[in-house]
mmCIF file of C-alpha atoms in Angstrom:
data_model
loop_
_atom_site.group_PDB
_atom_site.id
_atom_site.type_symbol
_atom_site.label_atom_id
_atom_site.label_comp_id
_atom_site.label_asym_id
_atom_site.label_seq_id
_atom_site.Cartn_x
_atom_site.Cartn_y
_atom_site.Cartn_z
ATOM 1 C CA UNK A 48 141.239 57.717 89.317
ATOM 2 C CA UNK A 49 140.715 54.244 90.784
ATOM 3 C CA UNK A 50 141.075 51.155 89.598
ATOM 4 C CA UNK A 51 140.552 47.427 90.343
ATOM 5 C CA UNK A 52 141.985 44.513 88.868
ATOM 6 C CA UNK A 53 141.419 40.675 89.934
ATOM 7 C CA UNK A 54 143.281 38.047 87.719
ATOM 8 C CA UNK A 55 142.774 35.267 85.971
ATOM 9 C CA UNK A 56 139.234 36.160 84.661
ATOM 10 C CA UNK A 57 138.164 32.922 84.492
ATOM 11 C CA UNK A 58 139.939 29.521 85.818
ATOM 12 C CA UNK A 59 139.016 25.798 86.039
ATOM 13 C CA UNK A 60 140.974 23.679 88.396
ATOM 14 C CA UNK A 61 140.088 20.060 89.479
ATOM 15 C CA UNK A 62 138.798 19.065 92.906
ATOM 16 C CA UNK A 63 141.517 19.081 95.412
ATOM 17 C CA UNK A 64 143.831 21.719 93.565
ATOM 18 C CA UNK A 65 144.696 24.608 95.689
ATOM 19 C CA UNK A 66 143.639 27.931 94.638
ATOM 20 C CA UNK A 67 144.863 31.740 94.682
ATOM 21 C CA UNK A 68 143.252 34.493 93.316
ATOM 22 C CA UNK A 69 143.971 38.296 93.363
ATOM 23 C CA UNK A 70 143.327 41.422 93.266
ATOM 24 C CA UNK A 71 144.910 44.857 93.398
ATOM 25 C CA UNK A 72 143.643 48.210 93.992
ATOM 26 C CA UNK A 73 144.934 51.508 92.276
ATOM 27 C CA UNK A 74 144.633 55.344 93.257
ATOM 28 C CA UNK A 75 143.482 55.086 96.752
ATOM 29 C CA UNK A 76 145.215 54.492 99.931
ATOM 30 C CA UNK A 77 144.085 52.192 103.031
ATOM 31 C CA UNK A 78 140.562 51.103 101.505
ATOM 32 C CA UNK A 79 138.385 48.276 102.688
ATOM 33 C CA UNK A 80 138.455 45.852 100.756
ATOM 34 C CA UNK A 81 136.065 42.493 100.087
ATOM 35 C CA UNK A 82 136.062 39.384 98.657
ATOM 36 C CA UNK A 83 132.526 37.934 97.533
ATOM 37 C CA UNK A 84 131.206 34.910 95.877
ATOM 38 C CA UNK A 85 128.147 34.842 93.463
ATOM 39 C CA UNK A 86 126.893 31.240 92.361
ATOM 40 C CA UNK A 87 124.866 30.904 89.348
ATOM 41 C CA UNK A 88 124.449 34.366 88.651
ATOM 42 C CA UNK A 89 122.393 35.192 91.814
ATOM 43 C CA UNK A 90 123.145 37.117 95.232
ATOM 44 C CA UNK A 91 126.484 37.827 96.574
ATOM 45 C CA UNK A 92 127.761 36.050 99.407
ATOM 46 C CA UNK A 93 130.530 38.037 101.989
ATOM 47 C CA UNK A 94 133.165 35.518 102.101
ATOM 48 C CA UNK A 95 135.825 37.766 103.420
ATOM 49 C CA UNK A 96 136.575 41.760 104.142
ATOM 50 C CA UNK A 97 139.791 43.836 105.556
ATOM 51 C CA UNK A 98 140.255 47.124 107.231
ATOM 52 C CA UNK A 99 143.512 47.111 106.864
ATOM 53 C CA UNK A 100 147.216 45.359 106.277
ATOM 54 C CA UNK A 101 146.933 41.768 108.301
ATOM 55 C CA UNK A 102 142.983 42.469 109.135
ATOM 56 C CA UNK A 103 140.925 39.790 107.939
ATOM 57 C CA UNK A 104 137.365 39.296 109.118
ATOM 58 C CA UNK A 105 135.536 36.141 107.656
ATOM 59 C CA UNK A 106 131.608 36.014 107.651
ATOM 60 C CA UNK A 107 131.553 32.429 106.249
ATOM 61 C CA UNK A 108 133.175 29.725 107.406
ATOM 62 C CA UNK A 109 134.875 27.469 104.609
ATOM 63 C CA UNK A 110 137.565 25.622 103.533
ATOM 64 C CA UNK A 111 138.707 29.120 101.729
ATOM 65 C CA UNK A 112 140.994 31.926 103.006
ATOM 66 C CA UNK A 113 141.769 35.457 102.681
ATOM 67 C CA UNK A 114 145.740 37.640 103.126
ATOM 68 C CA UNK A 115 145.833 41.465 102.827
ATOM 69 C CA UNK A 116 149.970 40.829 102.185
ATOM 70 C CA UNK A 117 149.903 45.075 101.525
ATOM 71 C CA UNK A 118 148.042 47.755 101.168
ATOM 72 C CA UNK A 119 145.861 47.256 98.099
ATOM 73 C CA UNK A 120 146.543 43.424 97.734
ATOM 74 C CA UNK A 121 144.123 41.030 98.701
ATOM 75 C CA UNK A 122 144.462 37.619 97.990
ATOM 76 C CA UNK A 123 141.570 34.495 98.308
ATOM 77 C CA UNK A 124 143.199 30.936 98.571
ATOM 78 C CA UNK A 125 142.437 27.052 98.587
ATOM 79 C CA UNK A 126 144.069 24.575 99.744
ATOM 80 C CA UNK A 127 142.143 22.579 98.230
ATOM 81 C CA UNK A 128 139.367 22.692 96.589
ATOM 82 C CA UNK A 129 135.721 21.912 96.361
ATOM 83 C CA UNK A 130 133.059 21.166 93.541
ATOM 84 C CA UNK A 131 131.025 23.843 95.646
ATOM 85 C CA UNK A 132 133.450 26.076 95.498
ATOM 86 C CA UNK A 133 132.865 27.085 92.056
ATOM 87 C CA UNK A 134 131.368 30.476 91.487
ATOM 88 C CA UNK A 135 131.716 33.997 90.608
ATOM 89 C CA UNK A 136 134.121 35.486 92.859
ATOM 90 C CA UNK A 137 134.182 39.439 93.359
ATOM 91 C CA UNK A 138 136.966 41.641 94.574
ATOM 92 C CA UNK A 139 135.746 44.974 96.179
ATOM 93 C CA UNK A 140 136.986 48.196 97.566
ATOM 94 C CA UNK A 141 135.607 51.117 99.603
ATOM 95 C CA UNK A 142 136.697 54.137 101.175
ATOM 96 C CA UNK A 143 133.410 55.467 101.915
ATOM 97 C CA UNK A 144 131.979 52.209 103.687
ATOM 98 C CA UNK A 145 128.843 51.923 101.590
ATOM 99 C CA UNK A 146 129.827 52.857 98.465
ATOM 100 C CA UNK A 147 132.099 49.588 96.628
ATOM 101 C CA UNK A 148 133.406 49.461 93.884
ATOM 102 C CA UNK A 149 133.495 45.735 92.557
ATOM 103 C CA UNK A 150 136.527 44.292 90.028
ATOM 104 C CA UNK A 151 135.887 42.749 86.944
ATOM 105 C CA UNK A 152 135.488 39.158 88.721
ATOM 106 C CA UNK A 153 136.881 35.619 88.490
ATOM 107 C CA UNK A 154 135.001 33.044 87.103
ATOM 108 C CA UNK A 155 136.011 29.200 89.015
ATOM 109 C CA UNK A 156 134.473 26.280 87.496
ATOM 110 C CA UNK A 157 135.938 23.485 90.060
ATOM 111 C CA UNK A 158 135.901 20.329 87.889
ATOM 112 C CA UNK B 208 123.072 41.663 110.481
ATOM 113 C CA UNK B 209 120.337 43.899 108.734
ATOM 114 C CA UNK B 210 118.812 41.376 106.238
ATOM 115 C CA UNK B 211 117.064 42.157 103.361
ATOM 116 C CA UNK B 212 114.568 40.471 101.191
ATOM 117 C CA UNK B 213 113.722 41.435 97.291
ATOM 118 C CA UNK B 214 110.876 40.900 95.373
ATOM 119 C CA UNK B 215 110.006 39.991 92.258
ATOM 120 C CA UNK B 216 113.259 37.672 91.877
ATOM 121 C CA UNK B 217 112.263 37.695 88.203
ATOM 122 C CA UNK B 218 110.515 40.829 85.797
ATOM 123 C CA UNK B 219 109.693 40.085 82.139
ATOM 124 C CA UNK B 220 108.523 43.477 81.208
ATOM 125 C CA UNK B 221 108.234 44.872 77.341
ATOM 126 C CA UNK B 222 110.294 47.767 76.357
ATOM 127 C CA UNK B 223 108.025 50.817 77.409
ATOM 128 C CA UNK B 224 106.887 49.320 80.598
ATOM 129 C CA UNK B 225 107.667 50.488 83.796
ATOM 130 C CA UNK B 226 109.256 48.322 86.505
ATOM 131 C CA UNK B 227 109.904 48.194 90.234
ATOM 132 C CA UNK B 228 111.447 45.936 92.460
ATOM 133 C CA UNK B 229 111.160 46.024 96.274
ATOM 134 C CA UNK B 230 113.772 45.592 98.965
ATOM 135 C CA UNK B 231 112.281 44.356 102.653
ATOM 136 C CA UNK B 232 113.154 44.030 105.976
ATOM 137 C CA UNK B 233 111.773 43.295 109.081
ATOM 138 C CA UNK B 234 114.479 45.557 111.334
ATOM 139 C CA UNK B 235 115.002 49.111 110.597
ATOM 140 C CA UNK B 236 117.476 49.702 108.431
ATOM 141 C CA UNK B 237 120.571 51.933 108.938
ATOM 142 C CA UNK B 238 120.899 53.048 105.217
ATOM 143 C CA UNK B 239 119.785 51.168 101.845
ATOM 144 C CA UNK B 240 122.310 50.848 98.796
ATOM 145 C CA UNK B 241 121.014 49.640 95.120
ATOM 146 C CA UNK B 242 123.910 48.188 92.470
ATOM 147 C CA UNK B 243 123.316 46.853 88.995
ATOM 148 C CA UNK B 244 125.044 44.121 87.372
ATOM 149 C CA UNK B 245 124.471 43.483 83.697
ATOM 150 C CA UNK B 246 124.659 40.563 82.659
ATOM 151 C CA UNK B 247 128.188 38.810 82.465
ATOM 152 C CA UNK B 248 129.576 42.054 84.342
ATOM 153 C CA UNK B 249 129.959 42.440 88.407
ATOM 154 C CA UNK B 250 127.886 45.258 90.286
ATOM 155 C CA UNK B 251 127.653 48.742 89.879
ATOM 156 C CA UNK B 252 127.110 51.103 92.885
ATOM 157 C CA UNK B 253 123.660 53.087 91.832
ATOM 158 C CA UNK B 254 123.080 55.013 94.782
ATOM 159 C CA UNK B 255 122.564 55.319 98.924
ATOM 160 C CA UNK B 256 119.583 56.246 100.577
ATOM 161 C CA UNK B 257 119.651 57.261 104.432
ATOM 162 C CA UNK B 258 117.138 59.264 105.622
ATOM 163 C CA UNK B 259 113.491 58.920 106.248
ATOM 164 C CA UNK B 260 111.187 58.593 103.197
ATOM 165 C CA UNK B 261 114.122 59.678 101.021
ATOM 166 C CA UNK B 262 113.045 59.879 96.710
ATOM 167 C CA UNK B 263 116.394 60.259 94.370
ATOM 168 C CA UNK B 264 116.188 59.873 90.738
ATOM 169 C CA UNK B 265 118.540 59.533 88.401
ATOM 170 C CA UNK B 266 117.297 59.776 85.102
ATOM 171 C CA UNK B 267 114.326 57.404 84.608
ATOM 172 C CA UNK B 268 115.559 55.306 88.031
ATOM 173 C CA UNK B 269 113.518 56.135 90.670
ATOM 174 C CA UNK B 270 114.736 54.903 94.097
ATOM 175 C CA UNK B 271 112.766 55.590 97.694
ATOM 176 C CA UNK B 272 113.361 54.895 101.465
ATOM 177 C CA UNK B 273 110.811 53.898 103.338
ATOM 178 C CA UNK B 274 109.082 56.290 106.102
ATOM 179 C CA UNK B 275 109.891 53.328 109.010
ATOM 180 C CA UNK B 276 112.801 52.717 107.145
ATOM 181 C CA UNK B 277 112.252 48.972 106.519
ATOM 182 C CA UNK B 278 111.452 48.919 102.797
ATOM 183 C CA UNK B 279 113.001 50.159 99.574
ATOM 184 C CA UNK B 280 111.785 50.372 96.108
ATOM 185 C CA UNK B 281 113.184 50.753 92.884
ATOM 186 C CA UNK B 282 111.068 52.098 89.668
ATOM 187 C CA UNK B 283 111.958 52.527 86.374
ATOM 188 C CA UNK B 284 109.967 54.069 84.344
ATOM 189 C CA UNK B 285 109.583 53.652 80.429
ATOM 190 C CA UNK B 286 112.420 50.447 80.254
ATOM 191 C CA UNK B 287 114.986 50.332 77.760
ATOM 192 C CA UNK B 288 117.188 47.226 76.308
ATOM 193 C CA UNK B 289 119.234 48.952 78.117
ATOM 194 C CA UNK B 290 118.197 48.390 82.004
ATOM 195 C CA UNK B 291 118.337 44.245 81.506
ATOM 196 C CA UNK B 292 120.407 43.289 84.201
ATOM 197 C CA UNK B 293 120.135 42.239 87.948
ATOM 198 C CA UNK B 294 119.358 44.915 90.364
ATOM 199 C CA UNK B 295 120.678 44.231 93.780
ATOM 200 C CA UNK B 296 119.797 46.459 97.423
ATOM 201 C CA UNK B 297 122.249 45.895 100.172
ATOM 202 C CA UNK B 298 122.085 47.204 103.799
ATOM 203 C CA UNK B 299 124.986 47.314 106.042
ATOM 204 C CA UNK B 300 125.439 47.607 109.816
ATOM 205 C CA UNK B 301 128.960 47.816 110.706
ATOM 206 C CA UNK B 302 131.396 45.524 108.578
ATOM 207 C CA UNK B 303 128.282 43.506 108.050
ATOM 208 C CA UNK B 304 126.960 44.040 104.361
ATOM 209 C CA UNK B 305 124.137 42.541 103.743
ATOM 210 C CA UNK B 306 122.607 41.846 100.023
ATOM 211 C CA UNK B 307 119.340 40.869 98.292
ATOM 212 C CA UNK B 308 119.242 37.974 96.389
ATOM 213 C CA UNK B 309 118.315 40.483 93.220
ATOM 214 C CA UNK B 310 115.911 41.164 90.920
ATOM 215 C CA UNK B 311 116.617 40.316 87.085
ATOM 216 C CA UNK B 312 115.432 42.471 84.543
ATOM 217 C CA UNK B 313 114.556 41.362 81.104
ATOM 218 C CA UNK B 314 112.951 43.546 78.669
ATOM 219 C CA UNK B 315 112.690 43.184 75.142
ATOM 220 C CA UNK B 316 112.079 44.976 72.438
#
């Protein structure tokens, strides 16, 4: 079966600290995969998606970043970051293209 | 993109009640997808709806297309503790996924 796993769950780093966070994909082969943000609990913002290895498509323009470094690795970085940068940030997969599956999340407080 | 609006953002309802929340748009949409997330957790694919005045249910979850394909519902009937949580519709159009801003659930006993 599938599985999804993003690391750390939760993380506070200070303004201006840069930032990686990932997420890994298990028992499927060449999926899509996503990167969201959710701030206080509400709707989920695309930040990021990837078709494939190198193939990174971002819908919102911001000081963040996305690699797809292999097949079911996808990684969201900072170089440095921002107070509004904190959030609830969601790693996805698909295969089917409407049907994700969502990770477990990171929570960012950006102090 | 195909964006969607929800209504209410907020439902207070007492165990026993029924509930619905309602997904708009003002374009047709290509296909309509409902997730929950419970509170603390991240969403849960529910279910896809594509075709033209489409009903599924699943259990006491009652989800419906649209004939003109521009709205979606979602009813539950007879709420339990159980169904708290934010209930999200999403549309996509390509690459482009597009999500309501949710509808949170909270029932109590």
């Amino acid at each position: 079966s599938q599985t999804i796993h993003q690391w750390p769950a939760t993380l506070v780093q200070p303004v201006g600290s840069p930032l990686s966070l990932e997420c890994t994909v298990e028992g499927t082969s060449n999926p899509n995969l996503y990167w969201y943000r959710q701030a206080a609990g509400r709707g989920l913002q695309l930040l990021f998606y990837s078709v494939g290895i190198g193939q990174i498509s971002s819908e919102v323009p911001q000081n963040l970043s996305a690699s797809r470094p292999q097949d079911r690795q996808f990684i969201l970085s900072s170089k440095k970051l921002l107070l509004s940068d904190s959030g609830f940030y969601l790693c996805a997969w698909s295969v089917i293209q409407y049907e994700q599956y969502f990770g477990p999340g990171t929570r960012l407080t950006v102090t | 993109g195909q964006q969607v609006m929800q209504i209410p953002q907020y439902q207070h309802v007492q165990e026993g009640e029924d509930f619905t929340t309602y997904c708009n748009s003002s374009t047709t949409l290509s296909n309509i997808q409902w997730y929950k997330q419970r509170p603390g957790g991240h969403p849960v694919f529910l279910i896809q709806l594509v075709k033209s005045g489409e009903v599924k249910k699943q259990k006491r979850l009652t989800f419906q297309f649209g004939e003109a394909k521009k709205n979606s519902s979602l009813h539950i009937t007879a709420t339990q503790t159980t169904d708290v949580g934010t209930y999200f519709c999403e549309s996509n159009s390509g690459y482009a996924l597009n999500f309501g801003k949710g509808t949170s659930l909270l029932v109590t006993p």
